[in-house]
Short mmCIF file of C-alpha atoms and ligand atoms in Angstrom, two decimals:
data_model
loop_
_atom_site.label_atom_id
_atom_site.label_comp_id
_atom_site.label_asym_id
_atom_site.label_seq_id
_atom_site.Cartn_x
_atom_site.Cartn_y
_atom_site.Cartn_z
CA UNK A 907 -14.28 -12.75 19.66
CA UNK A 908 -14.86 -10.81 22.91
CA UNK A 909 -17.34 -7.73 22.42
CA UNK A 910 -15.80 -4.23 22.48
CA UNK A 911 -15.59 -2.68 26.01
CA UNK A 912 -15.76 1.41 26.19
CA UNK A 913 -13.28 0.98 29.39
CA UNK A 914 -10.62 -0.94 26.80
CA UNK A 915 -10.22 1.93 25.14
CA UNK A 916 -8.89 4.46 27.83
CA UNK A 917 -6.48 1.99 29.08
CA UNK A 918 -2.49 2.74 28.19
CA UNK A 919 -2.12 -0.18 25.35
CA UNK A 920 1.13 -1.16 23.80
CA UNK A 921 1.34 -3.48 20.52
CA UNK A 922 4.28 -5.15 18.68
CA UNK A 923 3.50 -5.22 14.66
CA UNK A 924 5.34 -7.30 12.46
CA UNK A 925 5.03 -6.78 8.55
CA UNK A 926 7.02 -9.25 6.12
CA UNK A 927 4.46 -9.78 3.01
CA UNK A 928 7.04 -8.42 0.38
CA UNK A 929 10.21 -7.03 0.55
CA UNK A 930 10.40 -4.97 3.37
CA UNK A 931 11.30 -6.15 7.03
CA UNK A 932 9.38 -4.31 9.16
CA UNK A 933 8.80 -4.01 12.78
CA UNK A 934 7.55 -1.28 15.42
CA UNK A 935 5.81 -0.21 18.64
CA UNK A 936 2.94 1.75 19.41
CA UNK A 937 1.38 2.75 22.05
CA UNK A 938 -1.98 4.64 22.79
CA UNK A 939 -2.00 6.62 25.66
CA UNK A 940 -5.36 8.23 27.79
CA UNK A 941 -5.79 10.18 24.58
CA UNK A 942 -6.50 7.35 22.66
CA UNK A 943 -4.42 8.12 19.96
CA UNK A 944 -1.38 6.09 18.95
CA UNK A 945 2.67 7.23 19.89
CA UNK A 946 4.58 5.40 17.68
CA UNK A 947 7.67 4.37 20.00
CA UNK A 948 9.62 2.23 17.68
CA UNK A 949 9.73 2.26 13.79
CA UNK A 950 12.06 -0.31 12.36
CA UNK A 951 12.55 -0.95 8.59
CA UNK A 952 14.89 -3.44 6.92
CA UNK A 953 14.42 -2.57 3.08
CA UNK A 954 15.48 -5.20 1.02
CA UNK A 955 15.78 -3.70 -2.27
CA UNK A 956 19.55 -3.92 -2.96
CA UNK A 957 19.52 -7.65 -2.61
CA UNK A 958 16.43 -8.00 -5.11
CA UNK A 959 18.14 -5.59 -7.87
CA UNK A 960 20.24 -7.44 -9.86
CA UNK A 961 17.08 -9.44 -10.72
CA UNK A 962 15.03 -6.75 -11.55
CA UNK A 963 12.09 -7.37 -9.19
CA UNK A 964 11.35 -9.09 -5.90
CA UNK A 965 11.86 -12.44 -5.71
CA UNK A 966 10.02 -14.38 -3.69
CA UNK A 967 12.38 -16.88 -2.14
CA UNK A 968 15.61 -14.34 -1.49
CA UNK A 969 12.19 -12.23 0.17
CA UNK A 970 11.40 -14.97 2.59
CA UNK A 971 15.38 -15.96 3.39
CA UNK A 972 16.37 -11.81 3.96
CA UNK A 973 13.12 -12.24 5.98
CA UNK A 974 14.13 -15.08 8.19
CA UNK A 975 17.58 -13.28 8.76
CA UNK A 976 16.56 -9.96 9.33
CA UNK A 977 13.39 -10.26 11.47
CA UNK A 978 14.61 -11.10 14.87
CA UNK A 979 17.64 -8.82 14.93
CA UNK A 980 14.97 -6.34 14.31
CA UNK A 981 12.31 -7.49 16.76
CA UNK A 982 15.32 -6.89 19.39
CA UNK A 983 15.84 -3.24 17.94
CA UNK A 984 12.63 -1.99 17.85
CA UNK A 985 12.54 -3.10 21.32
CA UNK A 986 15.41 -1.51 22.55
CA UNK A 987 14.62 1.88 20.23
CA UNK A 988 11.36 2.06 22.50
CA UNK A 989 12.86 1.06 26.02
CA UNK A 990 11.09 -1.50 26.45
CA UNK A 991 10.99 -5.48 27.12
CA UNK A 992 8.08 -7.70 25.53
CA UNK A 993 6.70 -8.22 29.01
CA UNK A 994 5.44 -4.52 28.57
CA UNK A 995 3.63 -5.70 25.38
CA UNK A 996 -0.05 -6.41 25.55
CA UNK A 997 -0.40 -7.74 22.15
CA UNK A 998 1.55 -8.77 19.01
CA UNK A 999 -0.44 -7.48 15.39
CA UNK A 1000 1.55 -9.49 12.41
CA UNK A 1001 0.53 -9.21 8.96
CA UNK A 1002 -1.17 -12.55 7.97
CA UNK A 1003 -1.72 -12.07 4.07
CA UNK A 1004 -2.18 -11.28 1.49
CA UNK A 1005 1.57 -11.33 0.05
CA UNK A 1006 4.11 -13.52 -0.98
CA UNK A 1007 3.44 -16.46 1.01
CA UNK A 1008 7.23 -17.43 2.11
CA UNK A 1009 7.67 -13.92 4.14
CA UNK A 1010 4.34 -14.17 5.33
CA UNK A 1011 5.26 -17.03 6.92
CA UNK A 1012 8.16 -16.58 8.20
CA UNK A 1013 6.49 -12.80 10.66
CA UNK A 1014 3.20 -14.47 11.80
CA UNK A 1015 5.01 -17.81 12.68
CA UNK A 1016 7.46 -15.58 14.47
CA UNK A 1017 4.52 -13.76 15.72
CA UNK A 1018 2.91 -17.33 17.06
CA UNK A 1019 5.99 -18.16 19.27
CA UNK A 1020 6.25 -14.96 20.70
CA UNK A 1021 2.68 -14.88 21.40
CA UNK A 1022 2.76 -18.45 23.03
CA UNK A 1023 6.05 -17.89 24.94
CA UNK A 1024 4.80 -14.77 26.44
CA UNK A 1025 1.40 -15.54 26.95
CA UNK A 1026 0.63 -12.69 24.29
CA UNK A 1027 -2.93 -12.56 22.01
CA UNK A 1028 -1.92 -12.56 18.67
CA UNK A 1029 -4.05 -10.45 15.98
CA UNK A 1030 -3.31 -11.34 12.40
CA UNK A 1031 -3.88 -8.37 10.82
CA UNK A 1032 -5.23 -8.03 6.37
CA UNK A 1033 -2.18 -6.21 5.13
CA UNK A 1034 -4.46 -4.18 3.18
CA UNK A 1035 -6.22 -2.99 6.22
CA UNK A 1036 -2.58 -1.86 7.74
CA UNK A 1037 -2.72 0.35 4.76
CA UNK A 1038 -6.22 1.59 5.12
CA UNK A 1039 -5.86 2.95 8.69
CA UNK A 1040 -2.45 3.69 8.61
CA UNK A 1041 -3.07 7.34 8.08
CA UNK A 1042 -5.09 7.32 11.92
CA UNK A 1043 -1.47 6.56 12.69
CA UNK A 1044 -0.63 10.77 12.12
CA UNK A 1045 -4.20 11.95 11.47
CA UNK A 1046 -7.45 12.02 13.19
CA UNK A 1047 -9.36 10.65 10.10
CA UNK A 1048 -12.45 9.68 11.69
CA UNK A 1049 -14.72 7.08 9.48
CA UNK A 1050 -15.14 7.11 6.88
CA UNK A 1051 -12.92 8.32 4.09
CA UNK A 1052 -13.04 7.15 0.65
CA UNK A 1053 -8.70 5.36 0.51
CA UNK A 1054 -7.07 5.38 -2.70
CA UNK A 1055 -4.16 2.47 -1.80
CA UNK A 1056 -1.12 2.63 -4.69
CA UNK A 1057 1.55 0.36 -3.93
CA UNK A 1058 3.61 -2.12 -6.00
CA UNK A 1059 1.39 -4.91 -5.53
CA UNK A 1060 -1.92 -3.42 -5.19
CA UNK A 1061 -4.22 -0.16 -7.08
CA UNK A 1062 -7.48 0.05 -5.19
CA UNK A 1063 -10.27 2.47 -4.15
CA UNK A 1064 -11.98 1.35 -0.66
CA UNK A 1065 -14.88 3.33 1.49
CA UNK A 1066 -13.19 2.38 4.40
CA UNK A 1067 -16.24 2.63 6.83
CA UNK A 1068 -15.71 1.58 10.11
CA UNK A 1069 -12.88 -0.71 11.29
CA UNK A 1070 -13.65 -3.95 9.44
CA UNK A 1071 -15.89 -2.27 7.11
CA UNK A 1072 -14.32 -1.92 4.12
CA UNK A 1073 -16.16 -1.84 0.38
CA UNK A 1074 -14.14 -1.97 -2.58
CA UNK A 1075 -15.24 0.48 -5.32
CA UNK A 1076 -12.03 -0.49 -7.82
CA UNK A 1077 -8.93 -2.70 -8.47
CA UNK A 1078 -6.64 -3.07 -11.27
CA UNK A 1079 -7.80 -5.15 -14.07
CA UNK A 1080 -4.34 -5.69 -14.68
CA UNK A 1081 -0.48 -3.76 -13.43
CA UNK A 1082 -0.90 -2.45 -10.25
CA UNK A 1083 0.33 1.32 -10.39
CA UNK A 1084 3.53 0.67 -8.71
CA UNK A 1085 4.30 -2.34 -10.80
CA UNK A 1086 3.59 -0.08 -14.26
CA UNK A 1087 6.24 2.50 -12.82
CA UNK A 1088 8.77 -0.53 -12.07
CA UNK A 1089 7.76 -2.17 -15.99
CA UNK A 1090 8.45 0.97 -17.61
CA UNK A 1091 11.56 1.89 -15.54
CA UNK A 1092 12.94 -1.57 -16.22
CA UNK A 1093 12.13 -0.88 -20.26
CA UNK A 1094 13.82 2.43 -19.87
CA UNK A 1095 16.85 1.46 -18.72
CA UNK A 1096 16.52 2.34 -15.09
CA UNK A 1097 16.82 0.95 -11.78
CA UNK A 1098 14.48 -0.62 -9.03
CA UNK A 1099 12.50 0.24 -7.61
CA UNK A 1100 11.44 1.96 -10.66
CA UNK A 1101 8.69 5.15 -8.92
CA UNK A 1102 11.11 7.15 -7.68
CA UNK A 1103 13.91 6.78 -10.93
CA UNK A 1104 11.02 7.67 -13.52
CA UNK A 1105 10.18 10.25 -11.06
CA UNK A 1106 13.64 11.61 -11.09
CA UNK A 1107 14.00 11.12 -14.97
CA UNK A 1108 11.09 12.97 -15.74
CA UNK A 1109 12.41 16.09 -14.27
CA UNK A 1110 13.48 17.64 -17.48
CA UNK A 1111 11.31 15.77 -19.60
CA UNK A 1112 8.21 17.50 -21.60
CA UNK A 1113 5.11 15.38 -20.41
CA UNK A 1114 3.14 16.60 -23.54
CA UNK A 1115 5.74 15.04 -25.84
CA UNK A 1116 4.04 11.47 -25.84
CA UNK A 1117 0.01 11.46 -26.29
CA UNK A 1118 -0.41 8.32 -23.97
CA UNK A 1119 -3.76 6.17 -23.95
CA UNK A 1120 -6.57 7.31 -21.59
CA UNK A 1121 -7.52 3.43 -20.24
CA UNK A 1122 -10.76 2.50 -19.37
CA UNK A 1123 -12.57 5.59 -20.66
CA UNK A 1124 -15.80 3.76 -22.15
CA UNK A 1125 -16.20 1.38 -19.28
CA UNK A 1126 -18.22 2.21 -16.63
CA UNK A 1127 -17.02 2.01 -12.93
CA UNK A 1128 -13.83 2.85 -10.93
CA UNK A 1129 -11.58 -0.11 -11.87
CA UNK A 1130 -7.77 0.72 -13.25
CA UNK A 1131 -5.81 -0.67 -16.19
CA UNK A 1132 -2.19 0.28 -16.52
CA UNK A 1133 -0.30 -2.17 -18.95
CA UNK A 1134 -2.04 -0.50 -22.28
CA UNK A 1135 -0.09 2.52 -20.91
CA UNK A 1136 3.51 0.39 -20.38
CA UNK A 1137 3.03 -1.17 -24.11
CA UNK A 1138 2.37 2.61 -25.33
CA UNK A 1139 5.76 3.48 -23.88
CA UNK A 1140 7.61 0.48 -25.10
CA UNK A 1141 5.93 1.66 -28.40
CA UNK A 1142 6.76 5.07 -28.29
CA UNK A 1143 10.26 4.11 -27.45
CA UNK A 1144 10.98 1.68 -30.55
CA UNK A 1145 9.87 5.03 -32.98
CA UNK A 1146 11.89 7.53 -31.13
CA UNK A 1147 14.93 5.18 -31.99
CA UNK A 1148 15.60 6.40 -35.31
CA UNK A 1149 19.66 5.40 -35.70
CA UNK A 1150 22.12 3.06 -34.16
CA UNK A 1151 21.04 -0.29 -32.53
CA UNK A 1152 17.47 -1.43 -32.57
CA UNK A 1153 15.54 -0.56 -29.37
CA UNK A 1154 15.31 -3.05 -27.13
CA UNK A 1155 14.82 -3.28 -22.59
CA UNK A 1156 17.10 -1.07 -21.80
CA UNK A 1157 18.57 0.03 -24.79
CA UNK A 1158 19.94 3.21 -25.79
CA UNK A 1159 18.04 5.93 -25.67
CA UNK A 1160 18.92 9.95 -25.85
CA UNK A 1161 18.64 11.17 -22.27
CA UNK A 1162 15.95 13.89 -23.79
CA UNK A 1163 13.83 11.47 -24.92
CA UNK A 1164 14.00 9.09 -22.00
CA UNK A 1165 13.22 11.78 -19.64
CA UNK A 1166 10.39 13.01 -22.33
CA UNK A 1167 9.01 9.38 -21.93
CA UNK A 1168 9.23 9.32 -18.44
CA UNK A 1169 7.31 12.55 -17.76
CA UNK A 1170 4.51 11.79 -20.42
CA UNK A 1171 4.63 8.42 -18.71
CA UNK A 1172 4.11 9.84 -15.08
CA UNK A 1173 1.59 12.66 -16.25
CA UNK A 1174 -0.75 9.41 -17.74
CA UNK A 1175 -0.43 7.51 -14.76
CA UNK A 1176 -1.28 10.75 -12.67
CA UNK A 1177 -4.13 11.53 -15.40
CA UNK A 1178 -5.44 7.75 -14.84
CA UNK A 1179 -5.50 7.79 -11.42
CA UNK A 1180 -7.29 10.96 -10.63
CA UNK A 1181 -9.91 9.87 -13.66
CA UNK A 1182 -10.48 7.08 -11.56
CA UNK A 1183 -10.97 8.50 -8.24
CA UNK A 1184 -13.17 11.06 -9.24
CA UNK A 1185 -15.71 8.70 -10.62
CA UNK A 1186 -15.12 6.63 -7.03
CA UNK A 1187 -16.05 10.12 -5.01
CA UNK A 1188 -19.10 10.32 -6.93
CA UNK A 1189 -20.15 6.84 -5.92
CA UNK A 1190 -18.93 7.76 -2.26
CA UNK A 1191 -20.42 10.54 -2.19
CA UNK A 1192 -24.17 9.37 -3.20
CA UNK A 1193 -23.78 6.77 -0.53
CA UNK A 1194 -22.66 8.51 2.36
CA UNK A 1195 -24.28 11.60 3.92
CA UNK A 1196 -21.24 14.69 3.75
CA UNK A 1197 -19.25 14.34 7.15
CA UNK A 1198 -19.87 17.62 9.19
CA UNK A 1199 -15.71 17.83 8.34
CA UNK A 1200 -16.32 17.31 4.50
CA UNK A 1201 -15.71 14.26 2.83
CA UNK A 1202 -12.15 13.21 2.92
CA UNK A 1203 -9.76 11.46 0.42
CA UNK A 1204 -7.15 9.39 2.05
CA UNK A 1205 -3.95 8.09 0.13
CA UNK A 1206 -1.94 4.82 1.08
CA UNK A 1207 1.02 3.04 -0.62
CA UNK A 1208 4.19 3.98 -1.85
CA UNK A 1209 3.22 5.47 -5.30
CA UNK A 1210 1.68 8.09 -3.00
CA UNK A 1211 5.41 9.20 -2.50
CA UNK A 1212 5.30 10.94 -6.33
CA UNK A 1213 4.86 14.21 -6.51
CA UNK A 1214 2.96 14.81 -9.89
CA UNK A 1215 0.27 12.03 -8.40
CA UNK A 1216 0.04 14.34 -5.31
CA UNK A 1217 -0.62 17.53 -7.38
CA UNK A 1218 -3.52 15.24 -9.41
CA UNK A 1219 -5.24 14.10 -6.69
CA UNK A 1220 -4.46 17.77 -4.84
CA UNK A 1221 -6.06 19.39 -7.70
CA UNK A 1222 -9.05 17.24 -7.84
CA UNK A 1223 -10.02 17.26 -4.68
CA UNK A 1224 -9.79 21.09 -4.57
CA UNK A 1225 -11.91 21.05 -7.44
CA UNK A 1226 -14.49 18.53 -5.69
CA UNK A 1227 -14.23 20.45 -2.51
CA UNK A 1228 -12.75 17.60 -1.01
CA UNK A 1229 -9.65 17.49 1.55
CA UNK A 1230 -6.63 15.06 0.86
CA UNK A 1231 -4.51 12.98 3.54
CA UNK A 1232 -1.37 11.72 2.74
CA UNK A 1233 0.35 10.19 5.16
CA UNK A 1234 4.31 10.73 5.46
CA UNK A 1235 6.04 8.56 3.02
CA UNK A 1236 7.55 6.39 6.42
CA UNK A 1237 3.68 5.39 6.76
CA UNK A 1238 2.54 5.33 3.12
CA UNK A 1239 5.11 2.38 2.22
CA UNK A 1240 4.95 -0.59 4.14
CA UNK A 1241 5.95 -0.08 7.70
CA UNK A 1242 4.92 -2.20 10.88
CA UNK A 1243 3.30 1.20 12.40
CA UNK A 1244 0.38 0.57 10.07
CA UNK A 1245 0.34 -3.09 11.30
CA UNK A 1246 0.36 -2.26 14.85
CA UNK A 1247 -2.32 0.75 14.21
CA UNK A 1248 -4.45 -1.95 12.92
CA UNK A 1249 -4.03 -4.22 15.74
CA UNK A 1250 -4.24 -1.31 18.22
CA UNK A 1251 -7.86 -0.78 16.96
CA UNK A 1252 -8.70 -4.32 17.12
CA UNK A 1253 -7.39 -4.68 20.49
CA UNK A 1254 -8.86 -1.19 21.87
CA UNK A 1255 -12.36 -2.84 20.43
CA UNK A 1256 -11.92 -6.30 22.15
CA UNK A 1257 -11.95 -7.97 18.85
CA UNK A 1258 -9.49 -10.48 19.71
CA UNK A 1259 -9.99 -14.37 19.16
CA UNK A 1260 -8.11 -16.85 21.93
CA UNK A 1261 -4.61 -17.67 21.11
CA UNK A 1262 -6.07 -21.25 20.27
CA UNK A 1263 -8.22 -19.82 17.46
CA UNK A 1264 -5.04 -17.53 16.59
CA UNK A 1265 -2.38 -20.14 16.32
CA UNK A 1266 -4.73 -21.86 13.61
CA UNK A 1267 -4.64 -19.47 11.44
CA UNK A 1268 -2.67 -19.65 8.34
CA UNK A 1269 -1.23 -17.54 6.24
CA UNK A 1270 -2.52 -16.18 3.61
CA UNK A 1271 -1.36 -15.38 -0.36
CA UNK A 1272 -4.69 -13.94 -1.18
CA UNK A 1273 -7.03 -12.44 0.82
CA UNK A 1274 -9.54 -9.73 -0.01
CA UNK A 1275 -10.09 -6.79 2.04
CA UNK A 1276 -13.86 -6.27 0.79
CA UNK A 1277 -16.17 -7.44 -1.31
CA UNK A 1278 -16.24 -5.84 -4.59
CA UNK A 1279 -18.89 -3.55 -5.08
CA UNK A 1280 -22.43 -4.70 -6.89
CA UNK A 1281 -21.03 -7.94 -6.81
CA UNK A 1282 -18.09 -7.67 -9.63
CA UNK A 1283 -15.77 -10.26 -10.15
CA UNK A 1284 -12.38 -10.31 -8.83
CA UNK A 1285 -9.71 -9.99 -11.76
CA UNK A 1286 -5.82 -8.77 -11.87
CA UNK A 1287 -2.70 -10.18 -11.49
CA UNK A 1288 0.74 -9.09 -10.29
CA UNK A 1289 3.52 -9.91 -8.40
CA UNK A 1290 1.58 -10.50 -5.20
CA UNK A 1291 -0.68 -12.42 -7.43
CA UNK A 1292 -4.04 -11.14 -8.45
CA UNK A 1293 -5.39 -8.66 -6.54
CA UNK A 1294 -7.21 -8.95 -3.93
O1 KG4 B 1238 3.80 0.33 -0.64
P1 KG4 B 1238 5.13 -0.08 -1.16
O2 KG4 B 1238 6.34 0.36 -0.41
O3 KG4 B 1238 5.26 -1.65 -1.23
C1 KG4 B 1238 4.28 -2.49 -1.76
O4 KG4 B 1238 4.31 -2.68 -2.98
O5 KG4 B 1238 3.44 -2.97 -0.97
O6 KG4 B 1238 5.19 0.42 -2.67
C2 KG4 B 1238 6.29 0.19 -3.49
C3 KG4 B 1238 5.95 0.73 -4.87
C4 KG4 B 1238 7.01 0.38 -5.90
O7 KG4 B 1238 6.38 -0.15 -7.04
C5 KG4 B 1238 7.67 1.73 -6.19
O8 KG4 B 1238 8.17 1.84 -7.50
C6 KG4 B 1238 6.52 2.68 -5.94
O9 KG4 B 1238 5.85 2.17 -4.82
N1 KG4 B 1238 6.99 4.05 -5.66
C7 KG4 B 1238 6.74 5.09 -6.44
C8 KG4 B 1238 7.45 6.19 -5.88
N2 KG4 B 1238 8.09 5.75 -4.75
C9 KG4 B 1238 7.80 4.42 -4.64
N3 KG4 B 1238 6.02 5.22 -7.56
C10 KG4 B 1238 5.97 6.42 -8.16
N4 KG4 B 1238 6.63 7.51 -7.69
C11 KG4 B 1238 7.38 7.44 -6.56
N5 KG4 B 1238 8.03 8.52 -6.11
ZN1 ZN B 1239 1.83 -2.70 0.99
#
């Protein structure tokens, strides 16, 4: 690594970010200007969530082919949506884990031969770190902010500190939020991905219908647990069958009481969350001396899309006198932006290894952002695998 150079930073940079680690295609351009602060120039996003629904989740190797087929294609788009060729590039950022390994693969090798056909640095970028700055990408945020990330493949709280300082305060022990909402979708008969269709379903439905569990309540800490609360609603959906064919996935169920299970569903998940980061702004709080701005609570991921989660966290942080940043939903779910944000700061720091030490570097399934805090062991599973 070269050290960081104040005169890097005031000089016009422009970065390339790839993201492939699940199931969207992402690519985009951003430049920061005298300001310092990004303009994002191209945004590209291939989602691949009609060819994954018939299955009922991702899967991994249609991911990594729709990958292959789609990346290039929109490598030249992004390109052509910011005006630019790749000799005005100064650097490519591709996501380098953790995810599922095939589409991994398939952006930072891509990432590698543009790099060594241009004569480009390449910085492999944590795709959990693309998620923990993206917000910079529409928000001042200065350092540091305590980041509540709630995607499909990952539920974490991280004092993100400084760039590369990251300390995890809590993980899933189990479900990752977004992969409860697509579980209990799937059990209720609706589509993929499931957030937005219990989101939609609820509206109508009577969240105080269904008296769902409270996880974790007894146990000390800031860690999440959300497949007690899909097993209540499987539960709660076999009693509220009381005629015609057993309940079963995806059997019928009166639209009042789907939408009843949906809602109560939704308003445990919000309830779980908030529980959770409250106890993590406590912890925050005692270690970090109040920012002359206040502290801040920023939100990444795409479960950060759902309203009733918003109006949680919203309501908690008025409470705690705290503010809340969430990031447009374009930036929230995986995008390249966030991927090129990262790389942006990396660059504008002069924390960039030689392409030699680069080109070595593999991808990577798992790979933690931070160490867990006091030590804790790593647990959880998922569709990315357990989380990291
Ligand atoms: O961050 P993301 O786009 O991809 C990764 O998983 O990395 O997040 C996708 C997840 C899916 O599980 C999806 O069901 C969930 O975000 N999601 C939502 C909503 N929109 C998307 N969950 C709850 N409410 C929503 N409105
Ligand atoms: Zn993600």
């Amino acid at each position: 690594m070269t050290n960081a150079s104040p005169a890097l930073a005031d000089t016009p940079v422009t970065i390339l970010g790839i993201e492939t680690s699940c199931d969207d295609t992402a690519v985009a351009i951003i430049r920061a200007a005298a300001d310092g602060r990004a303009h994002i120039l191209a945004n590209q996003v291939w989602s691949q969530h009609a060819e994954h629904a018939a299955y009922g989740g991702v899967v991994p190797e249609i991911a990594a082919r729709s990958h292959v087929e789609r990346l290039d294609s929109l490598i030249a788009a992004a390109l052509a949506e910011a005006g630019l060729g790749l000799e005005m590039v100064d650097a490519v950022a591709a996501t380098a884990g953790p995810g599922l390994i095939g589409g991994v693969v398939v952006g930072l090798t891509t990432a590698k031969a543009i790099c060594l056909a241009h004569d480009l640095p390449l910085i492999p970028i944590n795709h959990l770190e693309g998620h923990a700055l993206s917000v910079r990408l529409t928000d001042p945020a200065p350092f540091p902010y305590l980041l509540l990330l709630v995607s499909g493949g990952h539920t974490q709280l991280v004092a993100v500190d400084a760039l590369g300082t990251y300390e995890r305060l809590g993980t899933t022990i189990d479900d990752a939020a977004g992969e409860a909402f697509d579980k209990t979708a799937k059990l209720l008969g609706l589509g993929q991905p499931g957030g937005p269709q219990i989101e939609a379903a609820a509206t109508g439905g009577r969240a105080n219908r269904f008296d769902f569990p409270r996880p974790l309540q007894s146990r000390p800490g800031c860690d999440f647990s959300f497949s007690g609360l899909k097993t209540a609603v499987r539960q709660a959906a076999l009693k509220a069958v009381t005629s015609g064919p057993a309940y079963h996935d995806a059997a019928p169920l009166d639209g009042q009481t789907r939408a009843d299970l949906a809602a109560s569903f939704q308003a445990a998940a919000a309830r779980h969350l908030a529980d959770r980061t409250s106890r993590a702004m406590a912890v925050f709080s005692a270690r970090h001396s109040a920012p002359e701005t206040g502290y801040r609570l920023v939100v990444a991921g795409g479960v950060a899309a759902n309203c009733t989660i918003k109006a949680a966290l919203n309501h908690l942080c008025q409470t705690e006198g705290w503010s809340l940043i969430v990031p447009p939903p374009k930036f929230c779910t995986d995008n390249g932006a966030m991927i090129a944000q990262a790389g942006l700061e990396r660059f504008q720091r002069g924390l960039v290894a030689p392409i030699a030490q680069t080109l070595a570097m593999p991808a990577r399934a798992r790979w933690p952002l931070a160490e867990p805090m006091d030590g804790a062991p790593r647990v959880g599973g998922g569709k990315k695998g357990p989380k990291a």
